[in-house]
Amino acid sequence: MADTNKSATLTLEGKSFELPVLSPTAGPDVIDVRKLYAQAGVFTYDPGFTSTASCDSTITFIDGDKGELLHRGYPIDQLAEKSHYLEVCFLLLYGHLPTAVELEEFESLVTRHTMIHEQMHYFFRGFRRDSHPMATMVGVVGAMSAFYHDSLDINDQQQREVASIRLIAKMPTIAAMTYKYSIGQPFVYPRNDLDYAANFLHMCFSVPAEQYNVDPILARAMDRIFTLHADHEQNASTSTVRLASSSGANPFACIAAGIACLWGPAHGGANQACLEMLREIGTVDRIPEYLARAKDKNDPFRLMGFGHRVYKNFDPRAKVMKESADEVLALLGVENNPTLQVAKELEKIALEDPYFIEKKLYPNVDFYSGIILDAIGFPTSMFTPIFALARTVGWVSQWKEQLADPQLKIGRPRQLYLGSTTKDYVDIENR
Ligand code: SDX
């Protein structure tokens, strides 16, 4: 529990109110306003939650000034280099790096839960083939609550554990099925002899007509992309999952809500929007035109893959992603990829531009990820489903943490009301 050896005094219309100040293990102190309305009859006001802590957590910490991202204390660049996605999943879920035995048991458990109920295949038939894969994912993941009735009770710790493993294990299968369905190819079953990332590539790219061997370079790049997207404090989609869960909704409904929120171009949809933007720019000589648009207050255009609510310095994930993009494209012999050249030049020019410097806008996780996903062979429509696949462990970990809080209350924000005060109904003949 946070230390409360400090307090803040609020003075309002001649009255003073003492508010406890809670000190974290890292990051800014927080003023505990839980009793403010009862004591002072006033609300706080913070649309977009720019200055609001919605919960306490021990899972992930971001230092936006230092460009630091920690998962249970371990820096993301070390995890990306030395760990792998399922080990990071264990770390996020259980709070410590696994022993060799724990890791083997966890990976075996996930591997043996990658198939989905056979009847769920029929859900896909209800979607148009040209549906965005995120539409299908939201629908199918929500529909998991229509199948896995033995893991819906959030008050049962064992059922919470089963739902957690099912979601992490089955998300790649569902994401791959949304892709296969969108291109009219048959679904490919998971294989238990492949690791998590290789299995996903197998389910996406193999066809019954010929042998498909997963390229280990691509599998490693895929696994690293999963790791870089695993969790990120109380971002919009994680906050959506927490809010949905606070009403007691079942785990599959909560994760489907998170997928829906992630879809937005200001959030997880930015990786697709960024690659489409880089392709629209096309050549380095057109960069100034787009930078001018990004700076124009009257133009809604924003530089996709740039900026962040928390990072006011570089996003450490973008740094690792950029290194990975260089490595993967060189190994694939496409280092002269025009889109990568535009991205690098755009980053260089933007970071020297006073507008971006003053507003502290740097590339975020979405700026380079699309270039790697494109090189692996995915269409842009699959970029956000892959983000959702990777973020499932973050959503599930935060969901479990919230449910373990004995003080959990339903999330119910108040408002600053600016509408009409009470007035009498006017009959239609008098209007
Ligand atoms: C993710 O929260 C997370 O942790 C998210 C995420 C995760 O892992 O979960 O990191 C994943 O969502 C990354 C962000 C992906 N989105 C994009 O790349 C879309 C483009 N970026 C922006 O829309 C924006 O930067 C946000 C949404 C990411 C952050 O928006 P904020 O914090 O609300 O900041 P803001 O919109 O108030 O911008 C501050 C200023 C504004 O100018 P002023 O009104 O002060 O004059 O900076 C400008 C903005 O106009 N600005 C940009 C810009 N981003 C912000 N101008 C041009 N291009 C941009 N990309």
CSV table of C-alpha atoms and ligand atoms in Angstrom, one decimal:
chain,number,residue,atom,x,y,z
A,1,MET,CA,0.0,0.0,0.0
A,2,ALA,CA,1.2,3.5,-0.8
A,3,ASP,CA,2.6,5.7,2.1
A,4,THR,CA,0.3,8.4,3.3
A,5,ASN,CA,2.7,10.5,5.4
A,6,LYS,CA,1.8,13.7,3.5
A,7,SER,CA,-1.4,15.7,2.9
A,8,ALA,CA,-2.6,18.5,0.7
A,9,THR,CA,-4.8,21.4,1.8
A,10,LEU,CA,-7.6,22.6,-0.4
A,11,THR,CA,-9.1,25.9,0.5
A,12,LEU,CA,-12.6,26.6,-0.9
A,13,GLU,CA,-14.7,29.6,-0.1
A,14,GLY,CA,-12.9,30.1,3.2
A,15,LYS,CA,-13.0,26.5,4.2
A,16,SER,CA,-9.9,24.2,4.2
A,17,PHE,CA,-10.0,20.5,3.5
A,18,GLU,CA,-7.1,18.1,4.2
A,19,LEU,CA,-6.5,15.5,1.5
A,20,PRO,CA,-4.1,12.6,1.9
A,21,VAL,CA,-1.1,12.5,-0.5
A,22,LEU,CA,-0.1,8.9,-1.5
A,23,SER,CA,3.5,8.3,-2.3
A,24,PRO,CA,4.2,5.6,-5.0
A,25,THR,CA,7.3,3.4,-5.4
A,26,ALA,CA,8.0,5.4,-8.6
A,27,GLY,CA,6.4,8.3,-10.3
A,28,PRO,CA,4.5,11.4,-9.0
A,29,ASP,CA,2.7,11.6,-5.7
A,30,VAL,CA,-1.1,11.4,-5.9
A,31,ILE,CA,-3.7,13.4,-4.0
A,32,ASP,CA,-6.4,11.1,-2.7
A,33,VAL,CA,-9.7,12.8,-3.6
A,34,ARG,CA,-12.0,9.8,-2.8
A,35,LYS,CA,-13.6,11.7,0.1
A,36,LEU,CA,-13.6,15.2,-1.6
A,37,TYR,CA,-17.2,15.2,-2.6
A,38,ALA,CA,-18.4,14.0,0.8
A,39,GLN,CA,-16.3,16.5,2.6
A,40,ALA,CA,-16.5,19.6,0.3
A,41,GLY,CA,-19.4,18.9,-2.0
A,42,VAL,CA,-17.3,19.4,-5.2
A,43,PHE,CA,-16.0,17.1,-8.0
A,44,THR,CA,-12.6,17.2,-9.6
A,45,TYR,CA,-12.7,17.8,-13.4
A,46,ASP,CA,-10.2,16.0,-15.7
A,47,PRO,CA,-11.6,15.1,-19.2
A,48,GLY,CA,-9.1,12.7,-20.9
A,49,PHE,CA,-7.7,11.9,-17.4
A,50,THR,CA,-4.5,13.9,-18.1
A,51,SER,CA,-3.9,14.3,-14.3
A,52,THR,CA,-5.9,11.5,-12.9
A,53,ALA,CA,-4.7,8.1,-11.4
A,54,SER,CA,-7.6,5.7,-11.9
A,55,CYS,CA,-6.2,2.9,-9.8
A,56,ASP,CA,-3.1,1.6,-8.1
A,57,SER,CA,-1.1,-1.1,-9.9
A,58,THR,CA,2.1,-3.1,-9.6
A,59,ILE,CA,2.3,-4.4,-13.2
A,60,THR,CA,3.8,-1.7,-15.5
A,61,PHE,CA,5.4,1.7,-14.9
A,62,ILE,CA,6.2,4.4,-17.5
A,63,ASP,CA,8.6,7.3,-16.9
A,64,GLY,CA,7.6,9.6,-19.8
A,65,ASP,CA,10.4,12.0,-19.2
A,66,LYS,CA,13.1,9.3,-19.1
A,67,GLY,CA,11.6,7.2,-21.9
A,68,GLU,CA,11.5,4.2,-19.6
A,69,LEU,CA,9.0,1.3,-19.6
A,70,LEU,CA,9.1,-1.3,-16.8
A,71,HIS,CA,7.2,-4.5,-16.6
A,72,ARG,CA,7.3,-5.7,-12.9
A,73,GLY,CA,10.4,-3.5,-12.7
A,74,TYR,CA,12.2,-5.0,-15.7
A,75,PRO,CA,13.1,-2.5,-18.5
A,76,ILE,CA,11.4,-3.2,-21.9
A,77,ASP,CA,14.6,-3.1,-23.8
A,78,GLN,CA,16.1,-5.9,-21.7
A,79,LEU,CA,13.0,-8.0,-22.0
A,80,ALA,CA,12.9,-7.4,-25.8
A,81,GLU,CA,16.5,-8.5,-26.1
A,82,LYS,CA,16.8,-11.3,-23.5
A,83,SER,CA,13.2,-12.6,-22.9
A,84,HIS,CA,10.4,-13.8,-25.2
A,85,TYR,CA,6.7,-13.2,-25.3
A,86,LEU,CA,5.3,-16.1,-23.2
A,87,GLU,CA,7.9,-15.5,-20.5
A,88,VAL,CA,6.8,-11.8,-20.4
A,89,CYS,CA,3.2,-13.1,-20.2
A,90,PHE,CA,4.2,-15.1,-17.1
A,91,LEU,CA,5.9,-12.1,-15.6
A,92,LEU,CA,2.9,-9.8,-16.2
A,93,LEU,CA,0.4,-12.4,-14.9
A,94,TYR,CA,2.3,-13.7,-11.9
A,95,GLY,CA,4.7,-10.9,-10.9
A,96,HIS,CA,8.0,-12.6,-11.2
A,97,LEU,CA,10.3,-14.1,-13.9
A,98,PRO,CA,9.5,-17.9,-14.1
A,99,THR,CA,11.9,-20.7,-13.1
A,100,ALA,CA,12.7,-23.1,-15.9
A,101,VAL,CA,10.0,-25.5,-14.6
A,102,GLU,CA,7.4,-22.8,-14.2
A,103,LEU,CA,8.1,-21.5,-17.7
A,104,GLU,CA,7.9,-25.0,-19.2
A,105,GLU,CA,4.6,-25.7,-17.5
A,106,PHE,CA,3.1,-22.3,-18.5
A,107,GLU,CA,4.1,-22.7,-22.1
A,108,SER,CA,2.7,-26.2,-22.2
A,109,LEU,CA,-0.6,-25.0,-20.7
A,110,VAL,CA,-0.9,-22.1,-23.3
A,111,THR,CA,0.1,-24.4,-26.2
A,112,ARG,CA,-2.6,-26.9,-25.3
A,113,HIS,CA,-5.3,-24.3,-25.2
A,114,THR,CA,-4.7,-22.7,-28.6
A,115,MET,CA,-7.6,-24.5,-30.4
A,116,ILE,CA,-11.1,-22.8,-30.2
A,117,HIS,CA,-14.4,-24.6,-29.9
A,118,GLU,CA,-15.1,-26.1,-33.4
A,119,GLN,CA,-18.6,-24.6,-33.5
A,120,MET,CA,-17.1,-21.1,-33.2
A,121,HIS,CA,-15.9,-21.5,-36.8
A,122,TYR,CA,-19.5,-20.8,-37.9
A,123,PHE,CA,-19.4,-17.3,-36.3
A,124,PHE,CA,-17.0,-16.2,-39.0
A,125,ARG,CA,-19.5,-17.2,-41.7
A,126,GLY,CA,-21.8,-14.4,-40.5
A,127,PHE,CA,-19.3,-11.7,-41.4
A,128,ARG,CA,-18.7,-10.2,-44.9
A,129,ARG,CA,-15.3,-11.4,-46.2
A,130,ASP,CA,-14.3,-7.7,-46.6
A,131,SER,CA,-15.1,-6.9,-42.9
A,132,HIS,CA,-12.2,-5.3,-41.1
A,133,PRO,CA,-10.6,-8.1,-39.0
A,134,MET,CA,-11.0,-6.0,-35.9
A,135,ALA,CA,-14.8,-6.1,-36.4
A,136,THR,CA,-14.6,-9.9,-36.5
A,137,MET,CA,-12.3,-10.1,-33.5
A,138,VAL,CA,-14.6,-8.0,-31.4
A,139,GLY,CA,-17.5,-10.2,-32.3
A,140,VAL,CA,-15.8,-13.6,-31.9
A,141,VAL,CA,-14.0,-12.7,-28.7
A,142,GLY,CA,-17.2,-11.5,-27.1
A,143,ALA,CA,-18.9,-14.7,-28.3
A,144,MET,CA,-16.4,-16.8,-26.4
A,145,SER,CA,-18.7,-16.0,-23.4
A,146,ALA,CA,-21.3,-18.1,-25.3
A,147,PHE,CA,-19.0,-21.1,-25.3
A,148,TYR,CA,-16.7,-21.2,-22.3
A,149,HIS,CA,-19.4,-21.2,-19.6
A,150,ASP,CA,-17.0,-22.9,-17.1
A,151,SER,CA,-14.8,-19.7,-17.0
A,152,LEU,CA,-17.3,-16.9,-16.6
A,153,ASP,CA,-17.6,-16.6,-12.9
A,154,ILE,CA,-15.2,-13.8,-12.0
A,155,ASN,CA,-15.6,-14.5,-8.2
A,156,ASP,CA,-14.0,-18.0,-8.7
A,157,GLN,CA,-10.2,-17.7,-8.7
A,158,GLN,CA,-9.8,-20.9,-10.7
A,159,GLN,CA,-12.3,-19.8,-13.4
A,160,ARG,CA,-10.4,-16.5,-13.6
A,161,GLU,CA,-7.2,-18.4,-14.2
A,162,VAL,CA,-8.8,-20.6,-16.8
A,163,ALA,CA,-10.2,-17.6,-18.7
A,164,SER,CA,-6.8,-15.9,-18.6
A,165,ILE,CA,-5.0,-18.9,-20.2
A,166,ARG,CA,-7.8,-19.4,-22.7
A,167,LEU,CA,-7.7,-15.7,-23.8
A,168,ILE,CA,-3.9,-15.7,-24.2
A,169,ALA,CA,-3.8,-19.0,-25.9
A,170,LYS,CA,-6.7,-18.6,-28.3
A,171,MET,CA,-6.2,-14.9,-29.4
A,172,PRO,CA,-3.6,-15.9,-32.1
A,173,THR,CA,-5.9,-18.6,-33.4
A,174,ILE,CA,-8.8,-16.1,-33.6
A,175,ALA,CA,-6.6,-13.4,-35.2
A,176,ALA,CA,-5.2,-15.8,-37.7
A,177,MET,CA,-8.8,-17.0,-38.5
A,178,THR,CA,-10.0,-13.4,-39.1
A,179,TYR,CA,-7.1,-13.0,-41.6
A,180,LYS,CA,-7.7,-16.3,-43.4
A,181,TYR,CA,-11.5,-15.5,-43.6
A,182,SER,CA,-10.8,-12.1,-45.1
A,183,ILE,CA,-8.7,-13.6,-47.9
A,184,GLY,CA,-10.9,-16.6,-48.5
A,185,GLN,CA,-8.4,-19.2,-47.5
A,186,PRO,CA,-9.2,-22.2,-45.2
A,187,PHE,CA,-8.6,-21.9,-41.5
A,188,VAL,CA,-5.3,-23.5,-40.3
A,189,TYR,CA,-5.3,-25.3,-37.0
A,190,PRO,CA,-2.5,-24.5,-34.5
A,191,ARG,CA,0.4,-26.9,-34.1
A,192,ASN,CA,1.7,-27.9,-30.7
A,193,ASP,CA,5.2,-28.4,-31.9
A,194,LEU,CA,5.6,-24.6,-32.8
A,195,ASP,CA,6.3,-21.8,-30.3
A,196,TYR,CA,3.7,-19.0,-29.9
A,197,ALA,CA,4.9,-16.6,-32.6
A,198,ALA,CA,5.8,-19.3,-35.1
A,199,ASN,CA,2.4,-20.9,-34.6
A,200,PHE,CA,0.7,-17.6,-35.3
A,201,LEU,CA,2.7,-17.2,-38.6
A,202,HIS,CA,1.9,-20.8,-39.5
A,203,MET,CA,-1.8,-20.2,-38.9
A,204,CYS,CA,-1.7,-17.1,-41.0
A,205,PHE,CA,0.5,-18.1,-43.9
A,206,SER,CA,0.4,-21.8,-44.4
A,207,VAL,CA,-2.0,-23.4,-46.9
A,208,PRO,CA,-3.1,-27.0,-47.2
A,209,ALA,CA,-1.7,-27.2,-50.7
A,210,GLU,CA,2.0,-27.1,-49.8
A,211,GLN,CA,4.5,-27.3,-47.0
A,212,TYR,CA,5.1,-24.1,-45.1
A,213,ASN,CA,8.3,-23.6,-43.0
A,214,VAL,CA,8.3,-20.7,-40.6
A,215,ASP,CA,11.3,-18.4,-41.2
A,216,PRO,CA,13.0,-18.2,-37.7
A,217,ILE,CA,14.0,-14.5,-38.5
A,218,LEU,CA,10.3,-13.6,-39.0
A,219,ALA,CA,9.2,-15.7,-35.9
A,220,ARG,CA,11.7,-13.8,-33.7
A,221,ALA,CA,10.6,-10.5,-35.1
A,222,MET,CA,7.0,-11.4,-34.5
A,223,ASP,CA,7.7,-12.5,-31.0
A,224,ARG,CA,9.5,-9.2,-30.3
A,225,ILE,CA,6.5,-7.2,-31.6
A,226,PHE,CA,4.3,-9.2,-29.3
A,227,THR,CA,6.6,-8.4,-26.3
A,228,LEU,CA,6.7,-4.6,-27.2
A,229,HIS,CA,2.9,-4.4,-27.2
A,230,ALA,CA,2.2,-6.5,-24.1
A,231,ASP,CA,1.1,-3.9,-21.6
A,232,HIS,CA,1.3,-0.2,-21.1
A,233,GLU,CA,-0.2,1.1,-17.8
A,234,GLN,CA,-3.7,2.5,-17.9
A,235,ASN,CA,-4.0,3.3,-21.6
A,236,ALA,CA,-7.4,3.8,-23.2
A,237,SER,CA,-8.1,0.1,-23.9
A,238,THR,CA,-6.8,-1.1,-20.6
A,239,SER,CA,-8.9,1.5,-18.8
A,240,THR,CA,-11.9,0.2,-20.9
A,241,VAL,CA,-11.3,-3.3,-19.7
A,242,ARG,CA,-11.0,-2.2,-16.1
A,243,LEU,CA,-14.2,-0.2,-16.3
A,244,ALA,CA,-16.1,-3.0,-18.0
A,245,SER,CA,-14.8,-5.4,-15.4
A,246,SER,CA,-15.9,-3.1,-12.5
A,247,SER,CA,-19.5,-3.9,-13.4
A,248,GLY,CA,-18.8,-7.6,-13.0
A,249,ALA,CA,-18.9,-8.4,-16.7
A,250,ASN,CA,-17.4,-11.7,-17.7
A,251,PRO,CA,-13.8,-11.8,-18.9
A,252,PHE,CA,-14.5,-12.3,-22.6
A,253,ALA,CA,-16.9,-9.4,-22.7
A,254,CYS,CA,-14.3,-7.2,-21.0
A,255,ILE,CA,-11.6,-8.1,-23.4
A,256,ALA,CA,-13.9,-7.6,-26.4
A,257,ALA,CA,-14.5,-4.1,-25.0
A,258,GLY,CA,-10.8,-3.5,-24.9
A,259,ILE,CA,-10.4,-4.7,-28.5
A,260,ALA,CA,-13.2,-2.3,-29.6
A,261,CYS,CA,-11.4,0.6,-27.9
A,262,LEU,CA,-8.0,-0.3,-29.2
A,263,TRP,CA,-9.4,-0.1,-32.8
A,264,GLY,CA,-9.4,3.7,-32.8
A,265,PRO,CA,-6.7,5.4,-34.9
A,266,ALA,CA,-5.6,7.6,-31.9
A,267,HIS,CA,-4.8,4.3,-30.1
A,268,GLY,CA,-4.1,0.8,-31.6
A,269,GLY,CA,-5.4,1.8,-35.0
A,270,ALA,CA,-2.4,4.1,-35.4
A,271,ASN,CA,-0.1,1.3,-36.7
A,272,GLN,CA,-2.4,0.8,-39.7
A,273,ALA,CA,-2.9,4.5,-40.2
A,274,CYS,CA,0.8,5.2,-39.9
A,275,LEU,CA,1.9,2.7,-42.7
A,276,GLU,CA,-0.9,4.0,-44.9
A,277,MET,CA,0.3,7.6,-44.2
A,278,LEU,CA,3.9,6.6,-45.0
A,279,ARG,CA,2.7,5.0,-48.3
A,280,GLU,CA,0.6,8.1,-49.1
A,281,ILE,CA,3.7,10.3,-48.6
A,282,GLY,CA,5.5,7.9,-50.9
A,283,THR,CA,8.8,9.8,-51.3
A,284,VAL,CA,11.0,11.9,-49.1
A,285,ASP,CA,10.4,15.0,-51.1
A,286,ARG,CA,6.8,15.1,-50.1
A,287,ILE,CA,7.5,15.0,-46.3
A,288,PRO,CA,7.5,18.8,-45.9
A,289,GLU,CA,3.9,19.0,-47.3
A,290,TYR,CA,2.7,16.5,-44.7
A,291,LEU,CA,4.6,18.1,-41.8
A,292,ALA,CA,3.0,21.4,-42.7
A,293,ARG,CA,-0.4,19.7,-42.6
A,294,ALA,CA,0.4,18.1,-39.2
A,295,LYS,CA,1.2,21.6,-37.8
A,296,ASP,CA,-1.8,23.3,-39.3
A,297,LYS,CA,-4.4,23.8,-36.6
A,298,ASN,CA,-7.2,23.9,-39.2
A,299,ASP,CA,-6.1,20.6,-40.7
A,300,PRO,CA,-7.3,17.5,-38.7
A,301,PHE,CA,-4.3,15.5,-40.1
A,302,ARG,CA,-1.9,14.3,-37.5
A,303,LEU,CA,1.4,12.5,-38.0
A,304,MET,CA,0.4,9.0,-37.2
A,305,GLY,CA,2.8,7.1,-35.1
A,306,PHE,CA,3.9,10.3,-33.4
A,307,GLY,CA,3.2,11.7,-30.0
A,308,HIS,CA,2.0,10.2,-26.8
A,309,ARG,CA,0.1,11.1,-23.7
A,310,VAL,CA,2.8,9.9,-21.4
A,311,TYR,CA,6.1,9.8,-23.3
A,312,LYS,CA,7.5,13.3,-23.6
A,313,ASN,CA,10.8,11.9,-24.7
A,314,PHE,CA,11.4,8.9,-27.0
A,315,ASP,CA,9.1,5.8,-26.6
A,316,PRO,CA,11.6,3.0,-25.7
A,317,ARG,CA,9.5,0.6,-27.7
A,318,ALA,CA,9.9,2.7,-30.8
A,319,LYS,CA,13.7,2.6,-30.3
A,320,VAL,CA,13.7,-1.3,-30.2
A,321,MET,CA,11.2,-1.5,-33.0
A,322,LYS,CA,13.4,0.7,-35.2
A,323,GLU,CA,16.4,-1.5,-34.6
A,324,SER,CA,14.3,-4.6,-35.3
A,325,ALA,CA,13.0,-3.0,-38.6
A,326,ASP,CA,16.6,-2.4,-39.7
A,327,GLU,CA,17.6,-6.0,-38.8
A,328,VAL,CA,14.6,-7.7,-40.3
A,329,LEU,CA,14.6,-5.8,-43.5
A,330,ALA,CA,18.3,-6.3,-44.0
A,331,LEU,CA,18.0,-10.0,-43.3
A,332,LEU,CA,15.1,-10.1,-45.8
A,333,GLY,CA,17.2,-8.2,-48.3
A,334,VAL,CA,14.8,-5.3,-48.5
A,335,GLU,CA,16.8,-2.7,-46.5
A,336,ASN,CA,16.1,-0.2,-49.3
A,337,ASN,CA,12.4,-0.5,-48.6
A,338,PRO,CA,11.1,3.0,-49.7
A,339,THR,CA,8.6,3.2,-46.9
A,340,LEU,CA,11.4,2.6,-44.3
A,341,GLN,CA,13.5,5.3,-46.0
A,342,VAL,CA,10.5,7.7,-45.8
A,343,ALA,CA,9.9,6.8,-42.1
A,344,LYS,CA,13.5,7.4,-41.2
A,345,GLU,CA,13.7,10.8,-43.0
A,346,LEU,CA,10.3,11.8,-41.6
A,347,GLU,CA,11.5,11.0,-38.1
A,348,LYS,CA,14.8,12.9,-38.6
A,349,ILE,CA,13.1,16.0,-40.1
A,350,ALA,CA,10.2,16.0,-37.5
A,351,LEU,CA,12.6,15.7,-34.5
A,352,GLU,CA,14.5,18.8,-35.8
A,353,ASP,CA,11.3,20.8,-36.3
A,354,PRO,CA,10.4,23.4,-33.6
A,355,TYR,CA,6.7,22.4,-33.6
A,356,PHE,CA,7.5,18.8,-32.7
A,357,ILE,CA,10.3,19.8,-30.3
A,358,GLU,CA,8.1,22.3,-28.4
A,359,LYS,CA,5.2,19.8,-28.2
A,360,LYS,CA,7.6,17.0,-27.3
A,361,LEU,CA,6.3,14.7,-30.1
A,362,TYR,CA,8.4,11.6,-30.7
A,363,PRO,CA,7.8,8.4,-32.7
A,364,ASN,CA,5.7,6.0,-30.6
A,365,VAL,CA,5.3,2.2,-30.7
A,366,ASP,CA,3.2,2.4,-33.9
A,367,PHE,CA,5.7,4.3,-36.0
A,368,TYR,CA,8.0,1.4,-37.1
A,369,SER,CA,5.9,-1.6,-36.2
A,370,GLY,CA,3.9,-1.5,-39.5
A,371,ILE,CA,7.1,-1.6,-41.6
A,372,ILE,CA,8.1,-4.9,-39.9
A,373,LEU,CA,4.6,-6.3,-40.2
A,374,ASP,CA,4.4,-5.4,-43.8
A,375,ALA,CA,7.8,-7.0,-44.4
A,376,ILE,CA,6.6,-10.2,-42.7
A,377,GLY,CA,3.7,-10.2,-45.1
A,378,PHE,CA,0.7,-8.9,-43.3
A,379,PRO,CA,-1.8,-6.5,-44.9
A,380,THR,CA,-2.3,-3.2,-43.0
A,381,SER,CA,-5.8,-4.4,-41.9
A,382,MET,CA,-4.1,-7.1,-39.7
A,383,PHE,CA,-1.8,-4.6,-37.9
A,384,THR,CA,-4.3,-3.7,-35.1
A,385,PRO,CA,-5.5,-7.3,-34.6
A,386,ILE,CA,-1.9,-8.2,-34.0
A,387,PHE,CA,-1.7,-5.3,-31.5
A,388,ALA,CA,-4.8,-6.7,-29.8
A,389,LEU,CA,-3.4,-10.2,-29.8
A,390,ALA,CA,-0.2,-8.9,-28.0
A,391,ARG,CA,-2.0,-6.6,-25.6
A,392,THR,CA,-4.4,-9.4,-24.4
A,393,VAL,CA,-1.9,-10.4,-21.7
A,394,GLY,CA,-1.8,-6.8,-20.5
A,395,TRP,CA,-5.6,-6.5,-20.4
A,396,VAL,CA,-5.9,-9.9,-18.6
A,397,SER,CA,-3.2,-9.0,-16.1
A,398,GLN,CA,-4.8,-5.7,-15.2
A,399,TRP,CA,-8.2,-7.3,-15.1
A,400,LYS,CA,-7.0,-9.9,-12.6
A,401,GLU,CA,-5.2,-7.3,-10.5
A,402,GLN,CA,-8.4,-5.2,-10.3
A,403,LEU,CA,-10.6,-8.2,-9.4
A,404,ALA,CA,-8.1,-9.0,-6.6
A,405,ASP,CA,-8.7,-5.6,-5.0
A,406,PRO,CA,-11.1,-6.0,-2.0
A,407,GLN,CA,-12.0,-2.3,-2.3
A,408,LEU,CA,-13.2,-2.7,-6.0
A,409,LYS,CA,-16.1,-0.5,-6.7
A,410,ILE,CA,-18.0,0.0,-10.0
A,411,GLY,CA,-16.4,2.8,-12.0
A,412,ARG,CA,-19.0,5.6,-12.2
A,413,PRO,CA,-17.5,9.1,-13.1
A,414,ARG,CA,-19.5,12.3,-12.4
A,415,GLN,CA,-19.7,15.3,-14.7
A,416,LEU,CA,-19.6,19.1,-15.1
A,417,TYR,CA,-23.2,19.6,-16.2
A,418,LEU,CA,-23.8,22.5,-18.5
A,419,GLY,CA,-27.2,21.6,-19.8
A,420,SER,CA,-30.7,23.1,-19.0
A,421,THR,CA,-31.9,23.4,-15.4
A,422,THR,CA,-35.4,22.1,-14.5
A,423,LYS,CA,-38.2,23.3,-16.8
A,424,ASP,CA,-41.9,22.2,-17.3
A,425,TYR,CA,-43.0,20.1,-20.3
A,426,VAL,CA,-44.6,22.1,-23.1
A,427,ASP,CA,-47.6,20.5,-24.9
A,428,ILE,CA,-47.1,20.2,-28.6
A,429,GLU,CA,-49.9,22.6,-29.4
A,430,ASN,CA,-48.1,25.3,-27.4
A,431,ARG,CA,-44.6,24.9,-28.9
B,1,SDX,C1,-0.9,4.1,-28.6
B,1,SDX,O1,-1.7,5.5,-23.9
B,1,SDX,C2,-0.9,4.5,-24.4
B,1,SDX,O2,-0.1,4.1,-23.6
B,1,SDX,C3,-1.2,4.1,-25.8
B,1,SDX,C4,-0.2,3.1,-26.4
B,1,SDX,C5,-0.2,1.8,-25.7
B,1,SDX,O3,0.7,1.0,-25.8
B,1,SDX,O4,-1.4,1.4,-25.2
B,1,SDX,O5,1.1,3.7,-26.3
B,1,SDX,C6,-0.5,2.9,-27.9
B,1,SDX,O6,-2.0,4.4,-28.7
B,1,SDX,C7,0.2,5.0,-29.1
B,1,SDX,C8,-0.3,6.3,-29.8
B,1,SDX,C9,-0.8,6.0,-31.2
B,1,SDX,N1,-1.5,7.1,-31.8
B,1,SDX,C10,-1.0,7.9,-32.8
B,1,SDX,O7,0.2,7.7,-33.2
B,1,SDX,C11,-1.9,8.9,-33.3
B,1,SDX,C12,-1.2,10.3,-33.5
B,1,SDX,N2,-0.9,10.8,-32.1
B,1,SDX,C13,-1.9,11.6,-31.5
B,1,SDX,O8,-3.2,11.5,-31.9
B,1,SDX,C14,-1.6,12.0,-30.1
B,1,SDX,O9,-0.3,12.2,-30.0
B,1,SDX,C15,-2.0,11.0,-29.0
B,1,SDX,C16,-3.4,10.6,-29.1
B,1,SDX,C17,-1.2,9.8,-29.1
B,1,SDX,C18,-1.8,11.7,-27.7
B,1,SDX,O10,-2.7,12.7,-27.6
B,1,SDX,P1,-2.8,13.6,-26.3
B,1,SDX,O11,-1.9,13.1,-25.2
B,1,SDX,O12,-4.2,13.8,-25.9
B,1,SDX,O13,-2.1,14.9,-26.7
B,1,SDX,P2,-2.8,16.1,-27.5
B,1,SDX,O14,-3.8,15.5,-28.6
B,1,SDX,O15,-3.5,17.0,-26.5
B,1,SDX,O16,-1.6,16.7,-28.3
B,1,SDX,C19,-0.8,17.7,-27.6
B,1,SDX,C20,-0.5,18.7,-28.7
B,1,SDX,C21,-1.7,19.2,-29.5
B,1,SDX,O17,-1.4,20.5,-30.0
B,1,SDX,P3,-2.1,21.7,-29.1
B,1,SDX,O18,-3.6,21.5,-29.0
B,1,SDX,O19,-1.4,21.7,-27.8
B,1,SDX,O20,-1.8,23.0,-30.0
B,1,SDX,O21,0.4,18.1,-29.7
B,1,SDX,C22,-0.3,18.0,-31.0
B,1,SDX,C23,-1.8,18.3,-30.7
B,1,SDX,O22,-2.4,18.9,-31.8
B,1,SDX,N3,-0.1,16.7,-31.5
B,1,SDX,C24,0.2,16.4,-32.7
B,1,SDX,C25,0.3,15.0,-32.8
B,1,SDX,N4,0.1,14.5,-31.5
B,1,SDX,C26,-0.2,15.5,-30.7
B,1,SDX,N5,0.3,17.1,-33.8
B,1,SDX,C27,0.6,16.5,-35.0
B,1,SDX,N6,0.8,15.2,-35.1
B,1,SDX,C28,0.7,14.4,-34.0
B,1,SDX,N7,0.8,13.0,-34.1
